Amino acid sequence: MEQEISELTEKEKEWLALQLHVASAFVKTFSPRDAGHPISPAALDRAFAAWMATQPTESDVINGTINRVGVAFGQTLVEGLGMQWIIATDDQGSEMAVYGLPGAPMCWCIQQTSSPNDGNDARSISLRHRTA
């Protein structure tokens, strides 16, 4: 299947806005020195590291955190590089992504690379990219 790019629906835009709002509270909680400032990749990294130190084990909490941190990072690309949020669909499914010019790298910002139940304590967020 050839990759298809589509715009976000209103419902997806609302979900994105909610994730950004919750990401701001996440940074405020886990990296207080960054509270009140625009979210940056460095602030997200500090907050994520502090959150990981709490050794979370609940899948819902882990997935929610990955969503909000991934969306907030993606938004820094949108605002800093002029990219845009889209839905990318290919033979592997559909995912929200940030997208630049045709032929430019595409970055999916939300992907959990391990789970709390796989025995791997090195949970992280993976950023994938492809050329569109």
Short mmCIF file of C-alpha atoms in Angstrom, two decimals:
data_model
loop_
_atom_site.label_atom_id
_atom_site.label_comp_id
_atom_site.label_asym_id
_atom_site.label_seq_id
_atom_site.Cartn_x
_atom_site.Cartn_y
_atom_site.Cartn_z
CA MET A 1 0.00 0.00 0.00
CA GLU A 2 1.28 3.42 -0.89
CA GLN A 3 1.46 5.82 2.01
CA GLU A 4 -1.50 8.17 2.35
CA ILE A 5 -1.46 11.48 4.18
CA SER A 6 -4.65 13.00 5.55
CA GLU A 7 -5.56 15.93 7.75
CA LEU A 8 -6.62 15.49 11.35
CA THR A 9 -10.31 15.28 12.11
CA GLU A 10 -11.83 17.64 14.66
CA LYS A 11 -11.90 14.80 17.19
CA GLU A 12 -8.18 14.14 16.63
CA LYS A 13 -7.42 17.85 16.99
CA GLU A 14 -9.31 17.87 20.30
CA TRP A 15 -7.35 14.83 21.50
CA LEU A 16 -4.10 16.54 20.48
CA ALA A 17 -5.04 19.70 22.39
CA LEU A 18 -5.88 17.64 25.48
CA GLN A 19 -2.53 15.83 25.31
CA LEU A 20 -0.70 19.17 25.08
CA HIS A 21 -2.60 20.50 28.09
CA VAL A 22 -1.81 17.39 30.12
CA ALA A 23 1.84 17.51 28.97
CA SER A 24 2.14 20.98 30.45
CA ALA A 25 0.90 19.68 33.81
CA PHE A 26 3.26 16.69 33.49
CA VAL A 27 6.27 18.98 33.01
CA LYS A 28 5.12 21.18 35.89
CA THR A 29 4.89 18.12 38.17
CA PHE A 30 8.10 16.35 37.17
CA SER A 31 10.32 19.28 36.19
CA PRO A 32 9.12 22.24 38.27
CA ARG A 33 11.97 24.48 37.07
CA ASP A 34 10.44 24.32 33.59
CA ALA A 35 6.93 25.23 34.72
CA GLY A 36 5.56 28.42 33.22
CA HIS A 37 7.87 28.24 30.17
CA PRO A 38 7.06 26.93 26.70
CA ILE A 39 7.60 23.18 26.57
CA SER A 40 10.98 22.31 25.08
CA PRO A 41 12.58 18.97 24.25
CA ALA A 42 15.00 19.51 27.16
CA ALA A 43 12.11 20.12 29.59
CA LEU A 44 10.35 17.00 28.31
CA ASP A 45 13.55 15.00 28.75
CA ARG A 46 13.99 16.21 32.34
CA ALA A 47 10.35 15.53 33.20
CA PHE A 48 10.40 12.10 31.54
CA ALA A 49 13.59 11.12 33.38
CA ALA A 50 12.10 12.21 36.71
CA TRP A 51 8.91 10.30 35.94
CA MET A 52 10.89 7.17 34.98
CA ALA A 53 12.64 7.38 38.36
CA THR A 54 9.24 6.73 39.97
CA GLN A 55 9.38 3.27 38.32
CA PRO A 56 5.83 3.29 36.94
CA THR A 57 4.25 -0.12 36.33
CA GLU A 58 0.63 0.57 35.35
CA SER A 59 0.15 0.20 31.60
CA ASP A 60 -2.53 2.92 31.40
CA VAL A 61 -0.26 5.42 33.16
CA ILE A 62 2.73 4.47 31.02
CA ASN A 63 0.78 4.70 27.76
CA GLY A 64 -0.77 8.02 28.77
CA THR A 65 2.64 9.44 29.58
CA ILE A 66 4.08 8.24 26.30
CA ASN A 67 1.20 9.87 24.45
CA ARG A 68 1.54 13.24 26.17
CA VAL A 69 5.34 13.38 25.92
CA GLY A 70 5.28 12.24 22.28
CA VAL A 71 2.63 14.78 21.35
CA ALA A 72 4.45 17.58 23.16
CA PHE A 73 7.69 16.70 21.39
CA GLY A 74 5.87 16.58 18.06
CA GLN A 75 4.41 20.00 18.76
CA THR A 76 7.92 21.41 19.21
CA LEU A 77 8.64 20.20 15.66
CA VAL A 78 5.43 21.76 14.39
CA GLU A 79 6.18 25.10 16.02
CA GLY A 80 9.95 25.14 15.49
CA LEU A 81 10.25 23.65 12.02
CA GLY A 82 6.92 24.52 10.43
CA MET A 83 5.82 20.90 10.23
CA GLN A 84 2.17 19.91 10.60
CA TRP A 85 0.17 17.20 12.31
CA ILE A 86 -1.28 14.61 9.94
CA ILE A 87 -2.55 11.04 9.88
CA ALA A 88 -0.18 8.75 7.97
CA THR A 89 -1.63 5.49 6.69
CA ASP A 90 0.36 2.66 5.14
CA ASP A 91 0.36 -1.12 5.11
CA GLN A 92 1.24 -1.12 8.83
CA GLY A 93 -1.79 0.97 9.84
CA SER A 94 -2.55 4.60 10.66
CA GLU A 95 -0.71 6.86 13.05
CA MET A 96 -0.69 10.51 13.99
CA ALA A 97 2.55 12.05 12.78
CA VAL A 98 4.26 15.35 12.15
CA TYR A 99 4.98 16.03 8.51
CA GLY A 100 7.05 18.48 6.51
CA LEU A 101 7.43 18.90 2.79
CA PRO A 102 6.87 15.93 0.44
CA GLY A 103 10.08 13.89 0.34
CA ALA A 104 11.17 15.25 3.71
CA PRO A 105 11.51 13.02 6.77
CA MET A 106 8.32 12.14 8.59
CA CYS A 107 8.45 11.57 12.32
CA TRP A 108 6.04 9.46 14.32
CA CYS A 109 6.31 10.76 17.84
CA ILE A 110 4.48 8.18 19.86
CA GLN A 111 5.73 4.64 20.27
CA GLN A 112 6.45 2.62 23.37
CA THR A 113 9.54 0.46 22.86
CA SER A 114 8.96 -1.88 25.80
CA SER A 115 6.31 -2.61 28.34
CA PRO A 116 6.32 -2.90 32.13
CA ASN A 117 5.59 -6.61 31.78
CA ASP A 118 8.42 -7.62 29.44
CA GLY A 119 11.11 -7.54 32.12
CA ASN A 120 12.87 -4.59 30.51
CA ASP A 121 13.30 -1.68 32.87
CA ALA A 122 14.60 0.57 30.08
CA ARG A 123 11.20 1.83 28.88
CA SER A 124 11.48 4.69 26.46
CA ILE A 125 9.79 6.54 23.66
CA SER A 126 11.02 5.76 20.19
CA LEU A 127 10.90 8.36 17.42
CA ARG A 128 10.58 6.75 14.03
CA HIS A 129 11.06 8.55 10.78
CA ARG A 130 10.58 7.84 7.11
CA THR A 131 10.78 9.74 3.92
CA ALA A 132 7.32 10.39 2.53
#
